[in-house]
């Protein structure tokens, strides 16, 4: 049965054939759990979800009592021993507690993550990230200001190591190494980008040589994302900055007035809401950055449901 704010209504295909004990919303899906093996006319072993129609997620071999949503995953608690249960699926032994990931994409835990830092020129710099446990076959690649890194000399005097691991090191750091660092984790389901960590240098208020500080739209992270995303950019001088987000049909979704900002590296956030405060739908969006009324670039952002 559903409630639209004014009245109740039944599902046209009927409810569940036994007790419903837990409900949780995760984005565009409403997950339902309990003792049932049939919900809305769809076979479902104790867990199903509603997104306009009912779906089975190959649930559990016994009662599910609790559901929770965390970082895009649904956590399941109950008296079961196995999940991913029911012919022709191979059961997964996970007694009393299991996690369900809608996309299969790995995700980055908040701690550790690529923390922003300020160091002395010439210091050894280390950025560290960590993905949640339970994902296999994951590969990694670090990016600096949106450009992929590789191990070895950078050509500017510093040296990179760990570009394809979760720990990136920069030996003999130089000014050109300043900016945003992200790592992309990839498995068979796709790729996820970490939040950016920024590198700045103590006592350096301008580029050490003329022209080394530029105005550039550096990165958009995480991408894909299921919520807020950060825009990383650098300014050559004091400038008025605006961000505009469009859908693929060219319609303006959100405009952000970031104000007048000084020269240097900056981070701004888009909360995944439109100009009316509504959460945007999943899909691909175009993020454009304007500095003093001039476009400095556009990047595509994939928003997950």
GROMACS .gro file of C-alpha atoms in nm, residues 33-270:
model
  238
   33UNK     CA    1   1.203  -0.665   0.369
   34UNK     CA    2   1.038  -0.919   0.595
   35UNK     CA    3   0.911  -1.279   0.585
   36UNK     CA    4   0.751  -1.272   0.240
   37UNK     CA    5   0.847  -1.472  -0.069
   38UNK     CA    6   0.612  -1.279  -0.300
   39UNK     CA    7   0.559  -0.905  -0.321
   40UNK     CA    8   0.348  -0.715  -0.571
   41UNK     CA    9   0.308  -1.040  -0.764
   42UNK     CA   10   0.687  -1.077  -0.802
   43UNK     CA   11   0.877  -1.369  -0.643
   44UNK     CA   12   1.120  -1.217  -0.391
   45UNK     CA   13   1.292  -1.396  -0.104
   46UNK     CA   14   1.238  -1.161   0.191
   47UNK     CA   15   1.376  -0.854   0.008
   48UNK     CA   16   1.248  -0.653  -0.289
   49UNK     CA   17   1.241  -0.297  -0.406
   50UNK     CA   18   0.990  -0.060  -0.568
   51UNK     CA   19   1.084   0.203  -0.830
   52UNK     CA   20   0.746   0.217  -0.999
   53UNK     CA   21   0.742  -0.160  -1.041
   54UNK     CA   22   0.850  -0.440  -0.806
   55UNK     CA   23   1.188  -0.615  -0.835
   56UNK     CA   24   1.359  -0.912  -0.671
   57UNK     CA   25   1.721  -0.875  -0.555
   58UNK     CA   26   1.783  -1.248  -0.493
   59UNK     CA   27   1.735  -1.201  -0.123
   60UNK     CA   28   1.783  -1.408   0.193
   61UNK     CA   29   1.709  -1.762   0.314
   62UNK     CA   30   1.530  -1.642   0.629
   63UNK     CA   31   1.359  -1.338   0.779
   64UNK     CA   32   1.504  -0.990   0.726
   65UNK     CA   33   1.425  -0.756   1.016
   66UNK     CA   34   1.625  -0.443   0.939
   67UNK     CA   35   1.735  -0.231   0.643
   68UNK     CA   36   1.968   0.068   0.633
   69UNK     CA   37   2.112   0.290   0.361
   70UNK     CA   38   2.479   0.389   0.374
   71UNK     CA   39   2.695   0.545   0.103
   72UNK     CA   40   2.475   0.415  -0.178
   73UNK     CA   41   2.457   0.061  -0.038
   74UNK     CA   42   2.169  -0.111   0.141
   75UNK     CA   43   2.260  -0.297   0.460
   76UNK     CA   44   2.044  -0.596   0.552
   77UNK     CA   45   2.003  -0.752   0.899
   78UNK     CA   46   1.805  -1.055   1.012
   79UNK     CA   47   1.805  -1.424   1.105
   80UNK     CA   48   1.937  -1.545   0.766
   81UNK     CA   49   2.258  -1.733   0.691
   82UNK     CA   50   2.276  -1.677   0.314
   83UNK     CA   51   2.189  -1.399   0.071
   84UNK     CA   52   2.180  -1.395  -0.311
   85UNK     CA   53   1.947  -1.685  -0.249
   86UNK     CA   54   1.719  -1.877  -0.482
   87UNK     CA   55   1.761  -2.087  -0.797
   88UNK     CA   56   1.963  -2.046  -1.017
   89UNK     CA   57   2.180  -1.818  -0.800
   90UNK     CA   58   2.477  -1.936  -0.595
   91UNK     CA   59   2.413  -1.843  -0.230
   92UNK     CA   60   2.655  -1.611  -0.053
   93UNK     CA   61   2.724  -1.702   0.310
   94UNK     CA   62   2.682  -1.384   0.515
   95UNK     CA   63   2.512  -1.469   0.846
   96UNK     CA   64   2.276  -1.212   1.000
   97UNK     CA   65   2.417  -0.910   0.811
   98UNK     CA   66   2.490  -0.837   0.443
   99UNK     CA   67   2.549  -0.543   0.208
  100UNK     CA   68   2.377  -0.487  -0.126
  101UNK     CA   69   2.542  -0.260  -0.383
  102UNK     CA   70   2.307  -0.142  -0.658
  103UNK     CA   71   2.576  -0.074  -0.917
  104UNK     CA   72   2.864  -0.303  -0.821
  105UNK     CA   73   3.094   0.001  -0.833
  106UNK     CA   74   3.363   0.028  -0.563
  107UNK     CA   75   3.338   0.329  -0.336
  108UNK     CA   76   3.592   0.527  -0.138
  109UNK     CA   77   3.577   0.530   0.240
  110UNK     CA   78   3.598   0.870   0.405
  111UNK     CA   79   3.906   0.785   0.611
  112UNK     CA   80   4.168   0.759   0.480
  113UNK     CA   81   4.108   0.963   0.167
  114UNK     CA   82   4.328   1.203  -0.034
  115UNK     CA   83   4.352   1.474   0.234
  116UNK     CA   84   4.448   1.823   0.125
  117UNK     CA   85   4.788   1.933   0.253
  118UNK     CA   86   5.033   2.221   0.252
  119UNK     CA   87   5.405   2.139   0.245
  120UNK     CA   88   5.743   2.296   0.182
  121UNK     CA   89   5.884   2.297  -0.170
  122UNK     CA   90   6.106   1.989  -0.206
  123UNK     CA   91   5.915   1.779   0.052
  124UNK     CA   92   5.806   1.422  -0.015
  125UNK     CA   93   5.427   1.427  -0.056
  126UNK     CA   94   5.200   1.125  -0.005
  127UNK     CA   95   4.831   1.100  -0.096
  128UNK     CA   96   4.644   0.794   0.035
  129UNK     CA   97   4.296   0.664  -0.052
  130UNK     CA   98   4.100   0.356   0.054
  131UNK     CA   99   3.804   0.174  -0.100
  132UNK     CA  100   3.545  -0.016   0.101
  133UNK     CA  101   3.615  -0.386   0.156
  134UNK     CA  102   3.442  -0.654  -0.047
  135UNK     CA  103   3.540  -0.546  -0.400
  136UNK     CA  104   3.773  -0.757  -0.612
  137UNK     CA  105   3.952  -0.703  -0.942
  138UNK     CA  106   3.992  -0.329  -0.880
  139UNK     CA  107   4.258  -0.123  -1.061
  140UNK     CA  108   4.365   0.232  -0.978
  141UNK     CA  109   4.495   0.540  -1.155
  142UNK     CA  110   4.582   0.879  -1.003
  143UNK     CA  111   4.509   1.211  -1.174
  144UNK     CA  112   4.659   1.558  -1.123
  145UNK     CA  113   4.428   1.843  -1.222
  146UNK     CA  114   4.230   1.598  -1.434
  147UNK     CA  115   4.533   1.455  -1.619
  148UNK     CA  116   4.645   1.091  -1.565
  149UNK     CA  117   4.976   1.031  -1.389
  150UNK     CA  118   5.246   0.771  -1.453
  151UNK     CA  119   5.544   0.663  -1.247
  152UNK     CA  120   5.875   0.833  -1.311
  153UNK     CA  121   6.012   1.187  -1.358
  154UNK     CA  122   5.748   1.454  -1.425
  155UNK     CA  123   5.981   1.668  -1.637
  156UNK     CA  124   5.956   1.952  -1.383
  157UNK     CA  125   6.206   1.816  -1.130
  158UNK     CA  126   5.982   1.592  -0.920
  159UNK     CA  127   5.926   1.216  -0.945
  160UNK     CA  128   5.601   1.018  -0.920
  161UNK     CA  129   5.557   0.668  -0.776
  162UNK     CA  130   5.246   0.464  -0.695
  163UNK     CA  131   5.036   0.612  -0.978
  164UNK     CA  132   4.844   0.282  -1.013
  165UNK     CA  133   4.807   0.208  -0.641
  166UNK     CA  134   4.610   0.357  -0.353
  167UNK     CA  135   4.920   0.541  -0.226
  168UNK     CA  136   5.069   0.813  -0.447
  169UNK     CA  137   5.410   0.963  -0.366
  170UNK     CA  138   5.576   1.275  -0.507
  171UNK     CA  139   5.951   1.301  -0.447
  172UNK     CA  140   6.118   1.645  -0.448
  173UNK     CA  141   5.788   1.827  -0.495
  174UNK     CA  142   5.792   2.145  -0.706
  175UNK     CA  143   5.543   2.428  -0.772
  176UNK     CA  144   5.405   2.256  -1.082
  177UNK     CA  145   5.282   1.973  -0.857
  178UNK     CA  146   5.030   2.200  -0.682
  179UNK     CA  147   4.658   2.145  -0.749
  180UNK     CA  148   4.397   1.870  -0.719
  181UNK     CA  149   4.473   1.497  -0.690
  182UNK     CA  150   4.212   1.225  -0.740
  183UNK     CA  151   4.229   0.849  -0.786
  184UNK     CA  152   3.994   0.649  -1.009
  185UNK     CA  153   3.902   0.296  -0.903
  186UNK     CA  154   3.781   0.065  -1.180
  187UNK     CA  155   3.629  -0.283  -1.175
  188UNK     CA  156   3.415  -0.484  -1.416
  189UNK     CA  157   3.112  -0.266  -1.331
  190UNK     CA  158   3.275   0.068  -1.413
  191UNK     CA  159   3.476   0.345  -1.248
  192UNK     CA  160   3.447   0.566  -0.941
  193UNK     CA  161   3.647   0.883  -0.870
  194UNK     CA  162   3.758   0.986  -0.521
  195UNK     CA  163   3.704   1.330  -0.378
  196UNK     CA  164   4.002   1.556  -0.459
  197UNK     CA  165   4.290   1.626  -0.226
  198UNK     CA  166   4.476   1.948  -0.296
  199UNK     CA  167   4.846   2.022  -0.269
  200UNK     CA  168   4.975   2.372  -0.184
  201UNK     CA  169   5.309   2.502  -0.066
  202UNK     CA  170   5.396   2.696   0.249
  203UNK     CA  171   5.505   3.052   0.190
  204UNK     CA  172   5.428   3.045  -0.182
  205UNK     CA  173   5.165   3.312  -0.260
  206UNK     CA  174   5.229   3.329  -0.634
  207UNK     CA  175   5.398   3.123  -0.898
  208UNK     CA  176   5.777   3.121  -0.860
  209UNK     CA  177   5.815   3.214  -1.225
  210UNK     CA  178   5.604   3.436  -1.452
  211UNK     CA  179   5.306   3.271  -1.612
  212UNK     CA  180   5.317   2.948  -1.407
  213UNK     CA  181   4.981   3.021  -1.240
  214UNK     CA  182   4.694   2.990  -1.485
  215UNK     CA  183   4.315   2.996  -1.486
  216UNK     CA  184   4.191   2.642  -1.546
  217UNK     CA  185   3.893   2.414  -1.468
  218UNK     CA  186   4.096   2.131  -1.317
  219UNK     CA  187   3.861   1.852  -1.210
  220UNK     CA  188   3.507   1.745  -1.123
  221UNK     CA  189   3.500   1.485  -0.848
  222UNK     CA  190   3.369   1.234  -0.769
  223UNK     CA  191   3.254   1.132  -1.114
  224UNK     CA  192   3.029   0.933  -1.138
  225UNK     CA  193   2.866   1.044  -0.813
  226UNK     CA  194   2.550   0.982  -0.617
  227UNK     CA  195   2.533   1.319  -0.442
  228UNK     CA  196   2.737   1.635  -0.408
  229UNK     CA  197   3.026   1.689  -0.647
  230UNK     CA  198   3.320   1.926  -0.615
  231UNK     CA  199   3.460   2.158  -0.880
  232UNK     CA  200   3.836   2.209  -0.858
  233UNK     CA  201   3.979   2.512  -1.039
  234UNK     CA  202   4.265   2.761  -1.029
  235UNK     CA  203   4.259   3.136  -1.093
  236UNK     CA  204   4.545   3.344  -1.230
  237UNK     CA  205   4.409   3.652  -1.054
  238UNK     CA  206   4.119   3.797  -0.858
  239UNK     CA  207   3.806   3.699  -1.058
  240UNK     CA  208   3.426   3.665  -1.049
  241UNK     CA  209   3.332   3.299  -1.087
  242UNK     CA  210   3.003   3.134  -1.191
  243UNK     CA  211   2.918   2.768  -1.251
  244UNK     CA  212   2.629   2.652  -1.467
  245UNK     CA  213   2.493   2.298  -1.492
  246UNK     CA  214   2.297   2.183  -1.796
  247UNK     CA  215   2.124   1.860  -1.891
  248UNK     CA  216   2.207   1.697  -2.225
  249UNK     CA  217   1.911   1.873  -2.388
  250UNK     CA  218   2.083   2.205  -2.314
  251UNK     CA  219   1.839   2.312  -2.041
  252UNK     CA  220   1.988   2.509  -1.752
  253UNK     CA  221   1.951   2.299  -1.435
  254UNK     CA  222   2.144   2.505  -1.179
  255UNK     CA  223   2.344   2.827  -1.168
  256UNK     CA  224   2.596   2.889  -0.889
  257UNK     CA  225   2.734   3.233  -0.812
  258UNK     CA  226   3.068   3.157  -0.643
  259UNK     CA  227   3.147   3.525  -0.585
  260UNK     CA  228   3.473   3.707  -0.640
  261UNK     CA  229   3.770   3.487  -0.551
  262UNK     CA  230   4.143   3.559  -0.519
  263UNK     CA  231   4.417   3.401  -0.728
  264UNK     CA  232   4.499   3.043  -0.637
  265UNK     CA  233   4.341   2.702  -0.615
  266UNK     CA  234   3.973   2.670  -0.517
  267UNK     CA  235   3.708   2.406  -0.452
  268UNK     CA  236   3.334   2.464  -0.496
  269UNK     CA  237   3.048   2.220  -0.437
  270UNK     CA  238   2.727   2.141  -0.625
   0.00000   0.00000   0.00000
